[in-house]
Short mmCIF file of C-alpha atoms in Angstrom, two decimals:
data_model
loop_
_atom_site.label_atom_id
_atom_site.label_comp_id
_atom_site.label_asym_id
_atom_site.label_seq_id
_atom_site.Cartn_x
_atom_site.Cartn_y
_atom_site.Cartn_z
CA UNK A 1 11.26 17.23 -24.07
CA UNK A 2 11.21 13.99 -22.07
CA UNK A 3 9.34 14.47 -18.81
CA UNK A 4 10.79 12.49 -15.88
CA UNK A 5 9.07 11.80 -12.57
CA UNK A 6 11.51 11.22 -9.69
CA UNK A 7 10.03 9.35 -6.71
CA UNK A 8 12.51 9.34 -3.81
CA UNK A 9 12.29 10.50 -0.19
CA UNK A 10 15.84 11.90 -0.33
CA UNK A 11 15.07 15.53 -1.16
CA UNK A 12 18.73 16.55 -1.47
CA UNK A 13 19.33 13.75 -3.98
CA UNK A 14 16.26 14.53 -6.06
CA UNK A 15 17.19 18.22 -6.17
CA UNK A 16 20.65 17.32 -7.47
CA UNK A 17 19.26 14.83 -10.00
CA UNK A 18 16.61 17.30 -11.16
CA UNK A 19 19.22 19.94 -11.88
CA UNK A 20 21.41 17.43 -13.72
CA UNK A 21 18.49 16.13 -15.78
CA UNK A 22 17.45 19.67 -16.70
CA UNK A 23 20.98 20.36 -17.98
CA UNK A 24 20.78 17.16 -20.06
CA UNK A 25 17.56 18.28 -21.75
CA UNK A 26 14.96 16.50 -19.60
CA UNK A 27 12.09 18.04 -17.67
CA UNK A 28 12.20 16.63 -14.13
CA UNK A 29 9.63 16.70 -11.33
CA UNK A 30 10.27 15.18 -7.90
CA UNK A 31 7.87 13.79 -5.30
CA UNK A 32 8.89 12.22 -2.01
CA UNK A 33 6.30 9.62 -0.99
CA UNK A 34 5.08 6.43 -2.57
CA UNK A 35 1.49 7.60 -2.39
CA UNK A 36 2.21 10.79 -4.33
CA UNK A 37 4.46 8.88 -6.71
CA UNK A 38 1.62 6.51 -7.59
CA UNK A 39 -0.80 9.36 -8.28
CA UNK A 40 1.66 11.29 -10.42
CA UNK A 41 2.88 8.22 -12.33
CA UNK A 42 -0.71 7.43 -13.32
CA UNK A 43 -1.52 11.02 -14.29
CA UNK A 44 -0.31 10.56 -17.88
CA UNK A 45 1.94 13.62 -17.65
CA UNK A 46 5.28 11.81 -17.56
CA UNK A 47 7.32 9.97 -20.17
CA UNK A 48 9.19 7.85 -17.62
CA UNK A 49 9.33 7.26 -13.85
CA UNK A 50 12.46 6.89 -11.72
CA UNK A 51 11.30 5.06 -8.60
CA UNK A 52 13.29 4.40 -5.43
CA UNK A 53 12.61 0.97 -3.94
CA UNK A 54 13.31 2.06 -0.35
CA UNK A 55 10.46 4.47 0.28
CA UNK A 56 8.86 4.92 3.73
CA UNK A 57 5.33 3.61 4.35
CA UNK A 58 4.43 2.62 0.78
CA UNK A 59 7.47 0.88 -0.71
CA UNK A 60 8.67 1.40 -4.26
CA UNK A 61 7.88 -2.23 -5.05
CA UNK A 62 4.26 -1.73 -4.02
CA UNK A 63 4.09 1.53 -5.99
CA UNK A 64 5.37 -0.33 -9.05
CA UNK A 65 2.77 -3.04 -8.52
CA UNK A 66 0.00 -0.44 -8.46
CA UNK A 67 1.36 1.39 -11.50
CA UNK A 68 1.52 -1.81 -13.54
CA UNK A 69 -2.08 -2.65 -12.63
CA UNK A 70 -3.22 0.07 -15.05
CA UNK A 71 -0.25 1.63 -16.87
CA UNK A 72 2.76 0.66 -18.96
CA UNK A 73 4.64 3.94 -18.39
CA UNK A 74 8.36 3.05 -18.36
CA UNK A 75 9.77 2.64 -14.85
CA UNK A 76 13.45 2.70 -13.88
CA UNK A 77 14.09 1.45 -10.33
CA UNK A 78 16.68 2.81 -7.94
CA UNK A 79 17.81 -0.18 -5.87
CA UNK A 80 20.25 -0.76 -3.05
CA UNK A 81 23.57 -1.93 -4.45
CA UNK A 82 23.81 -5.72 -4.20
CA UNK A 83 20.12 -6.22 -3.31
CA UNK A 84 19.23 -8.83 -5.93
CA UNK A 85 15.86 -9.62 -4.35
CA UNK A 86 14.48 -6.13 -4.99
CA UNK A 87 15.99 -6.07 -8.48
CA UNK A 88 14.46 -9.37 -9.54
CA UNK A 89 11.12 -8.64 -7.86
CA UNK A 90 10.98 -5.27 -9.61
CA UNK A 91 11.72 -6.79 -13.00
CA UNK A 92 9.11 -9.49 -12.45
CA UNK A 93 6.54 -6.82 -11.67
CA UNK A 94 7.31 -5.00 -14.91
CA UNK A 95 10.13 -2.54 -14.21
CA UNK A 96 12.03 -1.71 -17.39
CA UNK A 97 15.45 -1.55 -15.77
CA UNK A 98 17.24 -0.68 -12.54
CA UNK A 99 20.19 1.41 -11.41
CA UNK A 100 21.95 0.62 -8.10
CA UNK A 101 22.26 3.38 -5.51
CA UNK A 102 24.54 5.20 -5.20
CA UNK A 103 25.12 5.68 -8.91
CA UNK A 104 26.39 8.55 -11.00
CA UNK A 105 23.87 10.94 -12.58
CA UNK A 106 25.54 10.14 -15.90
CA UNK A 107 24.66 6.45 -15.58
CA UNK A 108 21.07 7.34 -14.74
CA UNK A 109 20.80 9.58 -17.80
CA UNK A 110 22.28 6.86 -20.03
CA UNK A 111 19.72 4.34 -18.79
CA UNK A 112 16.86 6.81 -19.22
CA UNK A 113 17.89 7.55 -22.79
CA UNK A 114 18.26 3.85 -23.59
CA UNK A 115 14.74 3.14 -22.36
CA UNK A 116 13.27 6.11 -24.23
CA UNK A 117 14.99 5.03 -27.46
CA UNK A 118 13.21 1.71 -27.14
CA UNK A 119 9.89 3.39 -26.41
CA UNK A 120 10.11 6.00 -29.17
CA UNK A 121 11.83 4.52 -32.24
CA UNK A 122 11.88 6.87 -35.23
CA UNK A 123 13.18 4.73 -38.09
CA UNK A 124 10.18 2.64 -39.18
CA UNK A 125 6.86 3.60 -40.81
CA UNK A 126 3.90 3.09 -38.50
CA UNK A 127 2.36 0.61 -40.94
CA UNK A 128 5.37 -1.76 -41.04
CA UNK A 129 4.69 -4.87 -39.01
CA UNK A 130 6.76 -7.87 -38.02
CA UNK A 131 4.65 -11.02 -38.28
CA UNK A 132 5.46 -14.56 -37.28
CA UNK A 133 2.76 -17.12 -36.69
CA UNK A 134 0.18 -15.74 -34.28
CA UNK A 135 2.33 -12.75 -33.35
CA UNK A 136 2.34 -9.29 -34.94
CA UNK A 137 4.40 -6.32 -33.78
CA UNK A 138 4.40 -2.69 -34.97
CA UNK A 139 7.77 -1.27 -33.77
CA UNK A 140 7.02 2.36 -34.60
CA UNK A 141 3.83 2.29 -32.55
CA UNK A 142 5.19 -0.11 -29.90
CA UNK A 143 2.07 -2.21 -30.28
CA UNK A 144 1.71 -5.97 -30.48
CA UNK A 145 -1.06 -8.51 -30.95
CA UNK A 146 -1.08 -12.19 -30.07
CA UNK A 147 -3.70 -14.50 -31.55
CA UNK A 148 -5.49 -11.39 -32.79
CA UNK A 149 -5.74 -9.71 -29.37
CA UNK A 150 -3.69 -6.84 -28.00
CA UNK A 151 -0.59 -7.98 -26.14
CA UNK A 152 0.21 -5.82 -23.12
CA UNK A 153 4.01 -5.47 -22.89
CA UNK A 154 6.41 -3.19 -21.07
CA UNK A 155 8.86 -1.29 -23.27
CA UNK A 156 11.66 -3.72 -22.40
CA UNK A 157 9.50 -6.78 -23.04
CA UNK A 158 8.50 -5.33 -26.41
CA UNK A 159 12.12 -4.78 -27.42
CA UNK A 160 13.12 -8.32 -26.45
CA UNK A 161 10.16 -9.88 -28.22
CA UNK A 162 10.80 -7.74 -31.30
CA UNK A 163 14.39 -8.99 -31.49
CA UNK A 164 13.25 -12.60 -31.13
CA UNK A 165 10.50 -12.12 -33.73
CA UNK A 166 12.98 -10.70 -36.23
CA UNK A 167 14.87 -13.98 -35.87
CA UNK A 168 11.92 -16.33 -35.33
CA UNK A 169 12.96 -19.97 -35.55
CA UNK A 170 16.60 -19.06 -34.82
CA UNK A 171 18.51 -19.02 -31.56
CA UNK A 172 19.39 -15.51 -30.41
CA UNK A 173 22.21 -15.31 -27.87
CA UNK A 174 21.65 -13.50 -24.60
CA UNK A 175 24.52 -11.19 -25.48
CA UNK A 176 22.88 -10.17 -28.77
CA UNK A 177 19.53 -9.74 -27.02
CA UNK A 178 21.14 -7.48 -24.46
CA UNK A 179 22.98 -5.38 -27.04
CA UNK A 180 20.23 -5.13 -29.66
CA UNK A 181 17.18 -4.93 -27.38
CA UNK A 182 18.54 -3.31 -24.21
CA UNK A 183 21.37 -1.28 -25.72
CA UNK A 184 24.22 -2.58 -23.57
CA UNK A 185 26.43 -5.66 -23.20
CA UNK A 186 25.35 -8.42 -20.88
CA UNK A 187 27.31 -8.51 -17.63
CA UNK A 188 28.18 -11.50 -15.49
CA UNK A 189 25.37 -12.72 -13.20
CA UNK A 190 22.92 -10.32 -14.89
CA UNK A 191 19.45 -11.93 -14.85
CA UNK A 192 17.50 -9.08 -16.40
CA UNK A 193 16.87 -10.86 -19.70
CA UNK A 194 15.84 -14.13 -18.03
CA UNK A 195 13.29 -12.36 -15.83
CA UNK A 196 11.81 -10.36 -18.72
CA UNK A 197 11.61 -13.48 -20.93
CA UNK A 198 9.80 -15.33 -18.14
CA UNK A 199 7.22 -12.52 -18.03
CA UNK A 200 6.74 -12.62 -21.82
CA UNK A 201 6.24 -16.39 -21.67
CA UNK A 202 3.47 -15.95 -19.14
CA UNK A 203 1.73 -13.40 -21.35
CA UNK A 204 1.95 -15.65 -24.43
CA UNK A 205 0.75 -18.69 -22.53
CA UNK A 206 1.70 -22.30 -23.35
CA UNK A 207 1.59 -24.07 -26.70
CA UNK A 208 -0.81 -26.93 -27.31
CA UNK A 209 1.96 -29.33 -26.25
CA UNK A 210 2.31 -27.37 -22.96
CA UNK A 211 5.76 -26.10 -23.93
CA UNK A 212 6.66 -22.40 -24.02
CA UNK A 213 6.59 -20.36 -27.22
CA UNK A 214 10.02 -19.01 -26.27
CA UNK A 215 12.47 -21.86 -25.81
CA UNK A 216 15.64 -21.64 -23.76
CA UNK A 217 18.59 -23.25 -25.54
CA UNK A 218 21.10 -24.11 -22.84
CA UNK A 219 24.39 -22.28 -23.19
CA UNK A 220 23.24 -20.45 -26.33
CA UNK A 221 20.22 -18.22 -25.79
CA UNK A 222 16.52 -18.06 -26.65
CA UNK A 223 14.43 -19.10 -29.62
CA UNK A 224 10.92 -17.93 -30.56
CA UNK A 225 9.06 -20.80 -32.22
CA UNK A 226 7.89 -19.71 -35.68
CA UNK A 227 4.41 -21.17 -36.22
#
């Protein structure tokens, strides 16, 4: 059973979400402060964290920052509808996705399941690796190495890089990246992929010619250089 940590100061909302998640086959636990959310998220007891950005005292963004300092547990943000600053900041800090508030419990469950499918694929032997140049990825284990060293990626970053690696040297459209890596069509003005790709670029570092390993092809998509 997937164990979900809900971090939101709205106790009525978390009670309703907990009941809905239980009916959908999840195990849900709710806490109501950022401080407690940080402790519980780092406890290793949860498969995924649902984190409200608008928490009193210690904000959700700061909680996310602290979580990402030592853990890659998947994090789904609850953001104010239309607040693009919090959404982009959260993605840049390593959130896997976001859902605007208010949203339906059904949408939340769909996003949780999509993230968990990326984290826990079941269709590849653990020994099968994707290799291109200095990059190696093991999809079944969700592990990657770059230049022989472990590459620390969020679940969403791993899925995007896996899709690019499977088509190394070829342009992959943003729409195909969104469908194949994130499990949903790309919507207008959606910057999720761009922000995650920017984070991956930083982790890979520059090439010897100072260019990025992941190239943006204007109007088409992204290309992982195969060397």
